[in-house]
Amino acid sequence: MLTKEDLSNQKFHTQEVESVMDALGTSHSGLTQTDVEARQAHYGKNALDEGKKKSIIVKFLEQFKDLMIIVLIIASVVSGLVGEWIDTAIIMAVVLINAVMGVVQESKAEQALEALKKMSAQSIRLKRDGKMVEVPTSEAVPGDLLYIEAGDLVPADGRLIESASLKSEESALTGESVPVEKHIDALEDAEAVIGDRKNMIYSGSSITYGRGVAVITSTGMQTEVGRIAEQLNSDMDSITPLQKKMAELSKILSIGVVLIAVLMFVVGVMRGQAWFDMFMTAISLAVAAIPEGLPAVITIVLSIGVQKMAKRNAIIRKLSAVETLGSTQIICSDKTGTLTQNKMTVTEIYTGLTSVSAEQADPSDEDVRAFIEAIALCNDSRKAADGTADPYMGDPTETALVIFGDKKNLQKEDLDKTYPRVGELPFDSGRKLMSTIHQTESGLRMTTKGAPDVLLARCTHYKEDSSVKPLTEEIRQQIVNANSAMASKALRVLAAAEKTIQSDPHSLKPDTDEHDLTFLGLVGMIDPPRPEAKAAVETCVRAGIQPIMITGDHKETAAAIAKELNILKEGDLIITGAELSAIPADEFDNHVDRYSVYARVSPEHKVRIVDAWQKKGKIVAMTGDGVNDAPAIRSADIGIGMGITGTDVSKGVSNMVLADDNFATIVTAVEEGRKIYANIRKSVQFLLTCNLGEIVTIFMGTMMGWNVLLPIHILWVNLVTDSLPALALGVEKAEDDVMDQPPRDSNASFFSEGVGHSILFRGVIQGLITLSAYWYGETHYDHEIAMTMAFATLGLIQLAHAMNTRSNDKSIFKIGLFSNRFMNGAILIATLLQVSIILIPGLNTMFRVTHLNLSQWGIVLAASLSIIPIVEVIKLVTHVLRKKQH
């Protein structure tokens, strides 16, 4: 019995059938029960290892890894130690709510993915002890003889020992959309890629045509699918651009808080103030400097975005992944099933020596009708049972021909009844032809379809204008040219012919009867682009995102699709996996931006492409549905799996899953990601501006010997008058030009583009206005009135400033003063709460504030609203200066 290592090192595709069976210790009667038991113990179950799922407790604890959360917890503990239990309770409530929301979102995503999982093959047919048995898929072992036929899912890797017109659809593993014709002959190329190993079948593929017998060579984690899954077992967590920015922000805030608090404490004590009073003031400053609501605001904004995206068929697995989409600069997209429909479709036919598109083909034309009848009759595709996802069963190429006939009102079911099949010569990969014999009113009619060059060589006549004419060399060359023209468009071309026969339909032989045929026409097919894919690609390009096509398909097919979608533009290069392997790593890393299409690539190539772009500092997204896409999906900054056609492996490693497999949904997600980042930035800008205003108020007030605000005042403002507008900013409508801007630089500072200057200037202005209100109250009334006026002004000026922050450069009057109904509601609720604290007896006692008269309220209102015209003037001046610079 071979060890697992020896088994994986075998090149079974290069060995003859008997050598393979000897190496695996099996025979044509199959394994004995004793052999099976020994091998199950040695090799294990035929199943992929499931990754360890995190428990609820682990998920919950992971929510506390953020530095800002840790600082908040420390602040709450300190507040408790000095007796401020209300502060402690409120801060801890915010932290816990943030953690719970994170856990709930992760759990929801897992449940959505579970719902997307498909049922895999439950049982398989094997020969053991000379008898056919049916066993669960998991019971298969290396050396078992596996019997397969059209419609079966392949449960393990195997070397074919018998093949009768067998075709296997391997797009989930290789990315090639056309089924592969299989044979049993040994191959010479030991390094042949999986897609070229035509004597092997692989786990995860499906049989579309014919039947066969294979000796199982690998099971479970030793299969090609298992090897890919093995690469994905390590932790896939990565830091997103937003998380990097928030980590930087947390460090800046934490260091700043400590330095300013220590400075205040030292200066205060040196000036003779009581150390406990100064310690409490320092705590007030710490509370003011840390935006307690920021983690909750970011989480809620992301959650709202996630819910919007879910309604549009994009399932986000982690909240932090949402905004990464917004910074995406490169989208490496699998072709099959992602940019294309993964469904062969007739696009062109050639009949009566004339080429027309599939749409233009007129079934009332006798030449066209005869051709469509032939390709529908000489066809083994059939209607599937009611209720199945795909209405047809059979080879995708044959199904495409039947669907084409259906669209032209020449249904195969009706044709089969009118011209019943009475004999056939099945397709054979050696002669590349298939023929069927049908009973007609005028006798027996043989229809033949197959490779154009082979079929044309057997034709002596052709059909034109409803007449049968001799096939001259000139006409033959015209047909050859038409075939070449279709092939140059990367179409898969088939030819059809017919003749009337007199002999017994059951005694026909290919060598003698598939001759003297009448040529009917050619049909060109391709797996076409999704209708919405071209517009989606255009939007990506307009948004400064470079789409890259990566496929296991052939170079010509990939080039044709890429040109149609405008992915392959003038000057761009296309490269195959073999050519890529020959390029040294350093050279490829330096020139990766030259290539926009990759054909015939392996999973290792895909990872290499993603890594090369990342080395250039790009944020890379990778879309795909197959097992072969999974390593690259995992390596990318944002991995996007397909929910319908996607394998469990590819969905399991992705950050986002498209429930509708629609490439256009990615563009929607990118737009939503950009909007979310912009809104989070506005929220952070607003919160930090407010917090800076509070710092300026407390710091300058303390330096001047004023006791302007208490810790509970700062905490109330942070959690109510700050947080509600910050949430409303999170749902601000995207600006019209959001997809006309280039992706933001992931290394750019969070405070770039004037945001840092804006925070600094507006924060200082808020602080000075608040101090002015306190000074007026202190000089005209008493300390209690002054503190209340400062508290009221600080809360209301922040609500007014929320309107300014809705756009950094556009006037609030241009975007609409009341166009964000959530902002209107947030300001109204926060204003009522702020005023209630001062007006309602009991509450004002708890917050240590007092009633204000009308004139005092007038001063507070005027001071609060003054921030709007001040910022409007700043926006106008900035706009004029920018225009002069340009």
PDB file of C-alpha atoms in Angstrom, residues 545-721:
ATOM      1  CA  ILE A 545     -10.180  50.431 -11.082  1.00  0.00           C
ATOM      2  CA  GLN A 546      -8.246  48.130 -13.408  1.00  0.00           C
ATOM      3  CA  PRO A 547     -10.078  44.885 -14.230  1.00  0.00           C
ATOM      4  CA  ILE A 548      -7.844  41.851 -14.860  1.00  0.00           C
ATOM      5  CA  MET A 549      -9.169  38.634 -16.407  1.00  0.00           C
ATOM      6  CA  ILE A 550      -7.677  35.420 -15.050  1.00  0.00           C
ATOM      7  CA  THR A 551      -8.944  32.161 -16.544  1.00  0.00           C
ATOM      8  CA  GLY A 552      -8.083  28.555 -17.128  1.00  0.00           C
ATOM      9  CA  ASP A 553      -9.592  28.811 -20.592  1.00  0.00           C
ATOM     10  CA  HIS A 554      -7.643  28.961 -23.854  1.00  0.00           C
ATOM     11  CA  LYS A 555      -5.803  32.105 -24.921  1.00  0.00           C
ATOM     12  CA  GLU A 556      -7.943  32.805 -27.977  1.00  0.00           C
ATOM     13  CA  THR A 557     -11.234  32.446 -26.082  1.00  0.00           C
ATOM     14  CA  ALA A 558      -9.999  34.625 -23.220  1.00  0.00           C
ATOM     15  CA  ALA A 559      -8.787  37.292 -25.652  1.00  0.00           C
ATOM     16  CA  ALA A 560     -12.107  37.398 -27.518  1.00  0.00           C
ATOM     17  CA  ILE A 561     -14.157  37.844 -24.335  1.00  0.00           C
ATOM     18  CA  ALA A 562     -11.687  40.361 -22.884  1.00  0.00           C
ATOM     19  CA  LYS A 563     -11.807  42.486 -26.056  1.00  0.00           C
ATOM     20  CA  GLU A 564     -15.603  42.425 -26.098  1.00  0.00           C
ATOM     21  CA  LEU A 565     -15.674  43.599 -22.480  1.00  0.00           C
ATOM     22  CA  ASN A 566     -12.915  46.213 -23.106  1.00  0.00           C
ATOM     23  CA  ILE A 567     -10.661  44.556 -20.535  1.00  0.00           C
ATOM     24  CA  LEU A 568      -8.032  43.874 -23.219  1.00  0.00           C
ATOM     25  CA  LYS A 569      -7.287  47.291 -24.687  1.00  0.00           C
ATOM     26  CA  GLU A 570      -4.727  48.414 -27.244  1.00  0.00           C
ATOM     27  CA  GLY A 571      -1.248  48.031 -25.809  1.00  0.00           C
ATOM     28  CA  ASP A 572      -2.292  45.490 -23.176  1.00  0.00           C
ATOM     29  CA  LEU A 573      -0.737  42.036 -23.231  1.00  0.00           C
ATOM     30  CA  ILE A 574      -2.191  38.553 -22.765  1.00  0.00           C
ATOM     31  CA  ILE A 575      -0.108  35.775 -21.253  1.00  0.00           C
ATOM     32  CA  THR A 576      -0.553  32.055 -20.592  1.00  0.00           C
ATOM     33  CA  GLY A 577       0.297  30.180 -17.426  1.00  0.00           C
ATOM     34  CA  ALA A 578       3.174  28.392 -19.151  1.00  0.00           C
ATOM     35  CA  GLU A 579       4.648  31.719 -20.281  1.00  0.00           C
ATOM     36  CA  LEU A 580       4.178  33.139 -16.789  1.00  0.00           C
ATOM     37  CA  SER A 581       6.040  30.196 -15.241  1.00  0.00           C
ATOM     38  CA  ALA A 582       9.018  30.983 -17.465  1.00  0.00           C
ATOM     39  CA  ILE A 583       9.262  34.603 -16.244  1.00  0.00           C
ATOM     40  CA  PRO A 584      11.508  35.171 -13.181  1.00  0.00           C
ATOM     41  CA  ALA A 585       9.648  36.413 -10.099  1.00  0.00           C
ATOM     42  CA  ASP A 586      11.425  39.798  -9.937  1.00  0.00           C
ATOM     43  CA  GLU A 587      10.868  40.516 -13.618  1.00  0.00           C
ATOM     44  CA  PHE A 588       7.168  39.676 -13.399  1.00  0.00           C
ATOM     45  CA  ASP A 589       6.687  41.770 -10.248  1.00  0.00           C
ATOM     46  CA  ASN A 590       8.166  44.771 -12.078  1.00  0.00           C
ATOM     47  CA  HIS A 591       6.047  44.333 -15.226  1.00  0.00           C
ATOM     48  CA  VAL A 592       2.746  42.941 -13.908  1.00  0.00           C
ATOM     49  CA  ASP A 593       0.948  46.116 -15.004  1.00  0.00           C
ATOM     50  CA  ARG A 594       1.577  45.200 -18.659  1.00  0.00           C
ATOM     51  CA  TYR A 595      -0.796  42.240 -18.539  1.00  0.00           C
ATOM     52  CA  SER A 596      -4.583  42.495 -18.400  1.00  0.00           C
ATOM     53  CA  VAL A 597      -5.498  38.912 -19.408  1.00  0.00           C
ATOM     54  CA  TYR A 598      -4.104  35.607 -18.129  1.00  0.00           C
ATOM     55  CA  ALA A 599      -5.111  32.348 -19.821  1.00  0.00           C
ATOM     56  CA  ARG A 600      -4.553  28.687 -19.015  1.00  0.00           C
ATOM     57  CA  VAL A 601      -3.368  29.442 -15.495  1.00  0.00           C
ATOM     58  CA  SER A 602      -3.132  27.283 -12.375  1.00  0.00           C
ATOM     59  CA  PRO A 603      -4.070  28.250  -8.790  1.00  0.00           C
ATOM     60  CA  GLU A 604      -0.409  29.025  -8.018  1.00  0.00           C
ATOM     61  CA  HIS A 605      -0.314  31.486 -10.921  1.00  0.00           C
ATOM     62  CA  LYS A 606      -3.396  33.306  -9.600  1.00  0.00           C
ATOM     63  CA  VAL A 607      -1.818  33.808  -6.198  1.00  0.00           C
ATOM     64  CA  ARG A 608       1.377  35.039  -7.868  1.00  0.00           C
ATOM     65  CA  ILE A 609      -0.589  37.616  -9.889  1.00  0.00           C
ATOM     66  CA  VAL A 610      -2.419  38.910  -6.816  1.00  0.00           C
ATOM     67  CA  ASP A 611       0.831  39.083  -4.829  1.00  0.00           C
ATOM     68  CA  ALA A 612       2.619  40.976  -7.616  1.00  0.00           C
ATOM     69  CA  TRP A 613      -0.038  43.686  -7.629  1.00  0.00           C
ATOM     70  CA  GLN A 614       0.034  43.884  -3.835  1.00  0.00           C
ATOM     71  CA  LYS A 615       3.814  44.399  -3.956  1.00  0.00           C
ATOM     72  CA  LYS A 616       3.094  47.501  -6.025  1.00  0.00           C
ATOM     73  CA  GLY A 617       1.016  48.766  -3.121  1.00  0.00           C
ATOM     74  CA  LYS A 618      -2.341  48.121  -4.779  1.00  0.00           C
ATOM     75  CA  ILE A 619      -5.548  47.060  -3.007  1.00  0.00           C
ATOM     76  CA  VAL A 620      -6.543  43.901  -4.884  1.00  0.00           C
ATOM     77  CA  ALA A 621      -9.919  42.189  -5.143  1.00  0.00           C
ATOM     78  CA  MET A 622     -10.234  38.662  -6.526  1.00  0.00           C
ATOM     79  CA  THR A 623     -13.516  37.237  -7.730  1.00  0.00           C
ATOM     80  CA  GLY A 624     -14.188  33.616  -8.569  1.00  0.00           C
ATOM     81  CA  ASP A 625     -16.388  30.597  -8.099  1.00  0.00           C
ATOM     82  CA  GLY A 626     -14.144  27.575  -8.448  1.00  0.00           C
ATOM     83  CA  VAL A 627     -11.909  25.672  -6.073  1.00  0.00           C
ATOM     84  CA  ASN A 628      -9.024  26.866  -8.233  1.00  0.00           C
ATOM     85  CA  ASP A 629      -9.844  30.469  -7.317  1.00  0.00           C
ATOM     86  CA  ALA A 630      -9.786  29.921  -3.546  1.00  0.00           C
ATOM     87  CA  PRO A 631      -6.061  30.510  -2.799  1.00  0.00           C
ATOM     88  CA  ALA A 632      -6.082  33.796  -4.735  1.00  0.00           C
ATOM     89  CA  ILE A 633      -9.403  34.832  -3.148  1.00  0.00           C
ATOM     90  CA  ARG A 634      -7.790  34.300   0.227  1.00  0.00           C
ATOM     91  CA  SER A 635      -4.575  36.146  -0.713  1.00  0.00           C
ATOM     92  CA  ALA A 636      -6.413  39.199  -2.038  1.00  0.00           C
ATOM     93  CA  ASP A 637      -7.275  42.199   0.107  1.00  0.00           C
ATOM     94  CA  ILE A 638     -10.928  41.535  -0.659  1.00  0.00           C
ATOM     95  CA  GLY A 639     -11.990  38.059  -1.768  1.00  0.00           C
ATOM     96  CA  ILE A 640     -15.322  37.756  -3.573  1.00  0.00           C
ATOM     97  CA  GLY A 641     -16.982  34.349  -3.958  1.00  0.00           C
ATOM     98  CA  MET A 642     -19.983  33.344  -6.045  1.00  0.00           C
ATOM     99  CA  GLY A 643     -23.038  32.134  -4.108  1.00  0.00           C
ATOM    100  CA  ILE A 644     -24.816  30.060  -6.772  1.00  0.00           C
ATOM    101  CA  THR A 645     -22.065  28.442  -8.844  1.00  0.00           C
ATOM    102  CA  GLY A 646     -19.361  28.902  -6.222  1.00  0.00           C
ATOM    103  CA  THR A 647     -17.855  25.937  -4.440  1.00  0.00           C
ATOM    104  CA  ASP A 648     -17.986  25.732  -0.641  1.00  0.00           C
ATOM    105  CA  VAL A 649     -14.209  26.164  -0.559  1.00  0.00           C
ATOM    106  CA  SER A 650     -14.241  29.445  -2.523  1.00  0.00           C
ATOM    107  CA  LYS A 651     -17.155  30.822  -0.499  1.00  0.00           C
ATOM    108  CA  GLY A 652     -15.542  29.778   2.757  1.00  0.00           C
ATOM    109  CA  VAL A 653     -12.394  31.887   2.213  1.00  0.00           C
ATOM    110  CA  SER A 654     -14.089  34.955   0.750  1.00  0.00           C
ATOM    111  CA  ASN A 655     -14.807  38.263   2.452  1.00  0.00           C
ATOM    112  CA  MET A 656     -17.945  38.760   0.402  1.00  0.00           C
ATOM    113  CA  VAL A 657     -20.265  36.347  -1.409  1.00  0.00           C
ATOM    114  CA  LEU A 658     -22.421  37.348  -4.378  1.00  0.00           C
ATOM    115  CA  ALA A 659     -25.759  35.609  -3.946  1.00  0.00           C
ATOM    116  CA  ASP A 660     -26.653  36.210  -7.611  1.00  0.00           C
ATOM    117  CA  ASP A 661     -23.196  35.554  -9.154  1.00  0.00           C
ATOM    118  CA  ASN A 662     -23.575  38.890 -10.934  1.00  0.00           C
ATOM    119  CA  PHE A 663     -20.389  40.794 -11.769  1.00  0.00           C
ATOM    120  CA  ALA A 664     -22.385  44.033 -11.758  1.00  0.00           C
ATOM    121  CA  THR A 665     -23.114  43.432  -8.078  1.00  0.00           C
ATOM    122  CA  ILE A 666     -19.393  43.893  -7.432  1.00  0.00           C
ATOM    123  CA  VAL A 667     -19.560  47.391  -8.907  1.00  0.00           C
ATOM    124  CA  THR A 668     -22.565  48.139  -6.716  1.00  0.00           C
ATOM    125  CA  ALA A 669     -20.578  46.886  -3.722  1.00  0.00           C
ATOM    126  CA  VAL A 670     -17.564  49.033  -4.693  1.00  0.00           C
ATOM    127  CA  GLU A 671     -19.810  52.096  -4.924  1.00  0.00           C
ATOM    128  CA  GLU A 672     -21.392  51.263  -1.569  1.00  0.00           C
ATOM    129  CA  GLY A 673     -17.913  50.726  -0.099  1.00  0.00           C
ATOM    130  CA  ARG A 674     -16.743  54.128  -1.326  1.00  0.00           C
ATOM    131  CA  LYS A 675     -19.855  55.773   0.075  1.00  0.00           C
ATOM    132  CA  ILE A 676     -19.441  54.018   3.408  1.00  0.00           C
ATOM    133  CA  TYR A 677     -15.789  55.060   3.702  1.00  0.00           C
ATOM    134  CA  ALA A 678     -16.658  58.653   2.810  1.00  0.00           C
ATOM    135  CA  ASN A 679     -19.440  58.642   5.384  1.00  0.00           C
ATOM    136  CA  ILE A 680     -17.282  57.018   8.059  1.00  0.00           C
ATOM    137  CA  ARG A 681     -14.672  59.664   7.362  1.00  0.00           C
ATOM    138  CA  LYS A 682     -17.325  62.365   7.770  1.00  0.00           C
ATOM    139  CA  SER A 683     -18.472  60.750  11.020  1.00  0.00           C
ATOM    140  CA  VAL A 684     -14.902  60.526  12.341  1.00  0.00           C
ATOM    141  CA  GLN A 685     -14.189  64.091  11.207  1.00  0.00           C
ATOM    142  CA  PHE A 686     -17.336  65.296  12.976  1.00  0.00           C
ATOM    143  CA  LEU A 687     -16.588  63.386  16.183  1.00  0.00           C
ATOM    144  CA  LEU A 688     -12.948  64.470  16.340  1.00  0.00           C
ATOM    145  CA  THR A 689     -13.899  68.073  15.623  1.00  0.00           C
ATOM    146  CA  CYS A 690     -16.376  67.905  18.478  1.00  0.00           C
ATOM    147  CA  ASN A 691     -13.840  66.243  20.778  1.00  0.00           C
ATOM    148  CA  LEU A 692     -11.185  68.811  19.917  1.00  0.00           C
ATOM    149  CA  GLY A 693     -13.695  71.510  20.736  1.00  0.00           C
ATOM    150  CA  GLU A 694     -14.196  69.852  24.116  1.00  0.00           C
ATOM    151  CA  ILE A 695     -10.418  69.563  24.680  1.00  0.00           C
ATOM    152  CA  VAL A 696      -9.878  73.233  23.819  1.00  0.00           C
ATOM    153  CA  THR A 697     -12.727  74.162  26.154  1.00  0.00           C
ATOM    154  CA  ILE A 698     -11.401  72.160  29.114  1.00  0.00           C
ATOM    155  CA  PHE A 699      -7.673  72.758  28.553  1.00  0.00           C
ATOM    156  CA  MET A 700      -7.881  76.517  28.008  1.00  0.00           C
ATOM    157  CA  GLY A 701     -10.525  76.844  30.715  1.00  0.00           C
ATOM    158  CA  THR A 702      -8.301  75.001  33.188  1.00  0.00           C
ATOM    159  CA  MET A 703      -5.262  77.088  32.216  1.00  0.00           C
ATOM    160  CA  MET A 704      -7.379  80.174  32.943  1.00  0.00           C
ATOM    161  CA  GLY A 705      -8.550  78.740  36.241  1.00  0.00           C
ATOM    162  CA  TRP A 706     -12.123  78.120  35.048  1.00  0.00           C
ATOM    163  CA  ASN A 707     -14.146  74.989  35.911  1.00  0.00           C
ATOM    164  CA  VAL A 708     -16.070  75.020  32.624  1.00  0.00           C
ATOM    165  CA  LEU A 709     -17.477  71.459  32.347  1.00  0.00           C
ATOM    166  CA  LEU A 710     -17.774  68.304  34.453  1.00  0.00           C
ATOM    167  CA  PRO A 711     -16.909  64.739  33.241  1.00  0.00           C
ATOM    168  CA  ILE A 712     -20.600  63.804  33.061  1.00  0.00           C
ATOM    169  CA  HIS A 713     -21.249  66.806  30.783  1.00  0.00           C
ATOM    170  CA  ILE A 714     -18.526  65.686  28.373  1.00  0.00           C
ATOM    171  CA  LEU A 715     -19.719  62.084  28.391  1.00  0.00           C
ATOM    172  CA  TRP A 716     -23.318  63.165  27.712  1.00  0.00           C
ATOM    173  CA  VAL A 717     -22.284  65.342  24.795  1.00  0.00           C
ATOM    174  CA  ASN A 718     -20.061  62.565  23.379  1.00  0.00           C
ATOM    175  CA  LEU A 719     -22.767  59.908  23.564  1.00  0.00           C
ATOM    176  CA  VAL A 720     -25.852  61.948  22.589  1.00  0.00           C
ATOM    177  CA  THR A 721     -25.221  65.185  20.733  1.00  0.00           C
TER     178      THR A 721
END
